[in-house]
Amino acid sequence: QVHLVQSGAEVKKSGASVKVSCKASGYTFSGYAVHWVRQAPGQGLEWMGWINPGTGNTKYSRKFQARVTITRDTFASTVYMELSSLRFEDTAVYYCARDAGLNWGSFHFWGQGTLVAVSS
Amino acid sequence: SYELTQSLSVSVALGQTARITCVGNNIGTRNVHWYQQKSGQAPVLVIYKDKNRPPGIPERLSGSNSGNTATLIITRAQDGDEGDYYCQVWDGGSEMVFGGGTKLTVL
């Protein structure tokens, strides 16, 4: 069965960067897009971007375009999301989510989430 | 940018029918997906492409989409249906958009 296992919680200083990993198993890694979605405390879901693991092509939300980088390691079946120039408002749970295909735009499987806390 | 509007909260009596709406400009022309999120947990897809249920989602949950409103319908509401529900679309460009979420309470 499909599993997405994310790296552990992080505490970062304002201005630093964070890199969160998402290890996939149970399916053909290159066959499905992987998205990143975040949720600030008490807030709704916010889409950040996605990657085609087969080609490495990425698309980012306009909001995060300048600060987010999504990459993948095909040999490790792992997708990474790096967010730079962190500020307090980036404190959130970050989720990876697998698409139904390479461009369906729906999130059929989710990782467990990674809490990133940013302090000043 | 494309916007989706959801009611903040919906209440339903146990065993009755709940309707959660998602309003967007000509949303009927887009594929709408719905997610349930229980407290402290990751979201779960409950409806995709307007009306399709993933494996394991009960038939009590259904969806419709027409005009400017998509609707998630939960019949015979149970305590386990409580949580936050989010609608989501692809805006037709390169952005995925979520609604603000609706908190469902079963009385």
PDB file of C-alpha atoms in Angstrom, chain B residues 10-85:
ATOM      1  CA  VAL B  10     -22.295  23.520   9.727  1.00  0.00           C
ATOM      2  CA  SER B  11     -24.250  21.616  12.365  1.00  0.00           C
ATOM      3  CA  VAL B  12     -26.297  18.487  11.761  1.00  0.00           C
ATOM      4  CA  ALA B  13     -28.361  16.277  14.023  1.00  0.00           C
ATOM      5  CA  LEU B  14     -27.218  12.702  14.412  1.00  0.00           C
ATOM      6  CA  GLY B  15     -28.672  10.608  11.595  1.00  0.00           C
ATOM      7  CA  GLN B  16     -29.679  13.594   9.499  1.00  0.00           C
ATOM      8  CA  THR B  17     -28.199  15.032   6.286  1.00  0.00           C
ATOM      9  CA  ALA B  18     -25.476  17.660   6.169  1.00  0.00           C
ATOM     10  CA  ARG B  19     -24.666  19.791   3.147  1.00  0.00           C
ATOM     11  CA  ILE B  20     -21.345  21.617   2.935  1.00  0.00           C
ATOM     12  CA  THR B  21     -21.036  24.103   0.116  1.00  0.00           C
ATOM     13  CA  CYS B  22     -18.074  25.525  -1.792  1.00  0.00           C
ATOM     14  CA  VAL B  23     -18.696  28.615  -3.879  1.00  0.00           C
ATOM     15  CA  GLY B  24     -16.472  29.752  -6.735  1.00  0.00           C
ATOM     16  CA  ASN B  25     -16.887  31.501 -10.053  1.00  0.00           C
ATOM     17  CA  ASN B  26     -18.117  28.891 -12.561  1.00  0.00           C
ATOM     18  CA  ILE B  27     -16.866  26.162 -10.282  1.00  0.00           C
ATOM     19  CA  GLY B  28     -19.104  23.780 -12.208  1.00  0.00           C
ATOM     20  CA  THR B  29     -16.536  23.829 -15.009  1.00  0.00           C
ATOM     21  CA  ARG B  30     -13.768  22.581 -12.731  1.00  0.00           C
ATOM     22  CA  ASN B  31     -13.052  19.305 -10.968  1.00  0.00           C
ATOM     23  CA  VAL B  32     -13.697  19.690  -7.242  1.00  0.00           C
ATOM     24  CA  HIS B  33     -12.093  17.545  -4.581  1.00  0.00           C
ATOM     25  CA  TRP B  34     -13.093  17.285  -0.917  1.00  0.00           C
ATOM     26  CA  TYR B  35     -10.983  16.468   2.132  1.00  0.00           C
ATOM     27  CA  GLN B  36     -11.927  15.614   5.692  1.00  0.00           C
ATOM     28  CA  GLN B  37      -9.533  16.531   8.489  1.00  0.00           C
ATOM     29  CA  LYS B  38      -9.994  15.383  12.044  1.00  0.00           C
ATOM     30  CA  SER B  39      -8.264  17.156  14.889  1.00  0.00           C
ATOM     31  CA  GLY B  40      -4.531  16.536  14.932  1.00  0.00           C
ATOM     32  CA  GLN B  41      -4.572  14.343  11.833  1.00  0.00           C
ATOM     33  CA  ALA B  42      -3.602  14.689   8.192  1.00  0.00           C
ATOM     34  CA  PRO B  43      -6.411  15.390   5.725  1.00  0.00           C
ATOM     35  CA  VAL B  44      -8.124  12.491   3.973  1.00  0.00           C
ATOM     36  CA  LEU B  45      -9.567  12.643   0.452  1.00  0.00           C
ATOM     37  CA  VAL B  46     -13.285  11.813   0.592  1.00  0.00           C
ATOM     38  CA  ILE B  47     -14.535  12.914  -2.845  1.00  0.00           C
ATOM     39  CA  TYR B  48     -12.565  13.533  -6.048  1.00  0.00           C
ATOM     40  CA  LYS B  49     -13.638  14.914  -9.392  1.00  0.00           C
ATOM     41  CA  ASP B  50     -16.919  16.233  -8.020  1.00  0.00           C
ATOM     42  CA  LYS B  51     -18.594  12.943  -7.078  1.00  0.00           C
ATOM     43  CA  ASN B  52     -16.192  10.018  -6.937  1.00  0.00           C
ATOM     44  CA  ARG B  53     -15.389   8.213  -3.700  1.00  0.00           C
ATOM     45  CA  PRO B  54     -11.925   6.745  -3.034  1.00  0.00           C
ATOM     46  CA  PRO B  55     -11.780   3.193  -1.690  1.00  0.00           C
ATOM     47  CA  GLY B  56     -13.002   2.949   1.877  1.00  0.00           C
ATOM     48  CA  ILE B  57     -15.160   6.079   1.827  1.00  0.00           C
ATOM     49  CA  PRO B  58     -18.782   5.200   2.666  1.00  0.00           C
ATOM     50  CA  GLU B  59     -21.616   5.737   0.195  1.00  0.00           C
ATOM     51  CA  ARG B  60     -23.178   8.138   2.723  1.00  0.00           C
ATOM     52  CA  LEU B  61     -20.776  10.751   1.352  1.00  0.00           C
ATOM     53  CA  SER B  62     -21.518  12.152  -2.081  1.00  0.00           C
ATOM     54  CA  GLY B  63     -20.772  15.252  -4.097  1.00  0.00           C
ATOM     55  CA  SER B  64     -22.297  17.470  -6.729  1.00  0.00           C
ATOM     56  CA  ASN B  65     -21.033  20.432  -8.709  1.00  0.00           C
ATOM     57  CA  SER B  66     -22.928  22.871 -10.903  1.00  0.00           C
ATOM     58  CA  GLY B  67     -22.901  26.564 -11.694  1.00  0.00           C
ATOM     59  CA  ASN B  68     -21.108  28.440  -8.961  1.00  0.00           C
ATOM     60  CA  THR B  69     -21.568  25.881  -6.164  1.00  0.00           C
ATOM     61  CA  ALA B  70     -20.116  22.491  -5.327  1.00  0.00           C
ATOM     62  CA  THR B  71     -21.703  20.537  -2.503  1.00  0.00           C
ATOM     63  CA  LEU B  72     -20.551  17.727  -0.260  1.00  0.00           C
ATOM     64  CA  ILE B  73     -23.522  15.767   1.078  1.00  0.00           C
ATOM     65  CA  ILE B  74     -23.302  13.566   4.135  1.00  0.00           C
ATOM     66  CA  THR B  75     -26.396  11.460   4.800  1.00  0.00           C
ATOM     67  CA  ARG B  76     -27.148   9.649   8.068  1.00  0.00           C
ATOM     68  CA  ALA B  77     -24.543  11.761   9.846  1.00  0.00           C
ATOM     69  CA  GLN B  78     -22.482  10.014  12.524  1.00  0.00           C
ATOM     70  CA  ASP B  79     -20.211  11.236  15.299  1.00  0.00           C
ATOM     71  CA  GLY B  80     -17.246  10.066  13.238  1.00  0.00           C
ATOM     72  CA  ASP B  81     -18.125  12.559  10.496  1.00  0.00           C
ATOM     73  CA  GLU B  82     -17.164  15.493  12.707  1.00  0.00           C
ATOM     74  CA  GLY B  83     -14.163  17.477  11.556  1.00  0.00           C
ATOM     75  CA  ASP B  84     -13.075  20.109   9.110  1.00  0.00           C
ATOM     76  CA  TYR B  85     -13.935  19.754   5.432  1.00  0.00           C
TER      77      TYR B  85
END
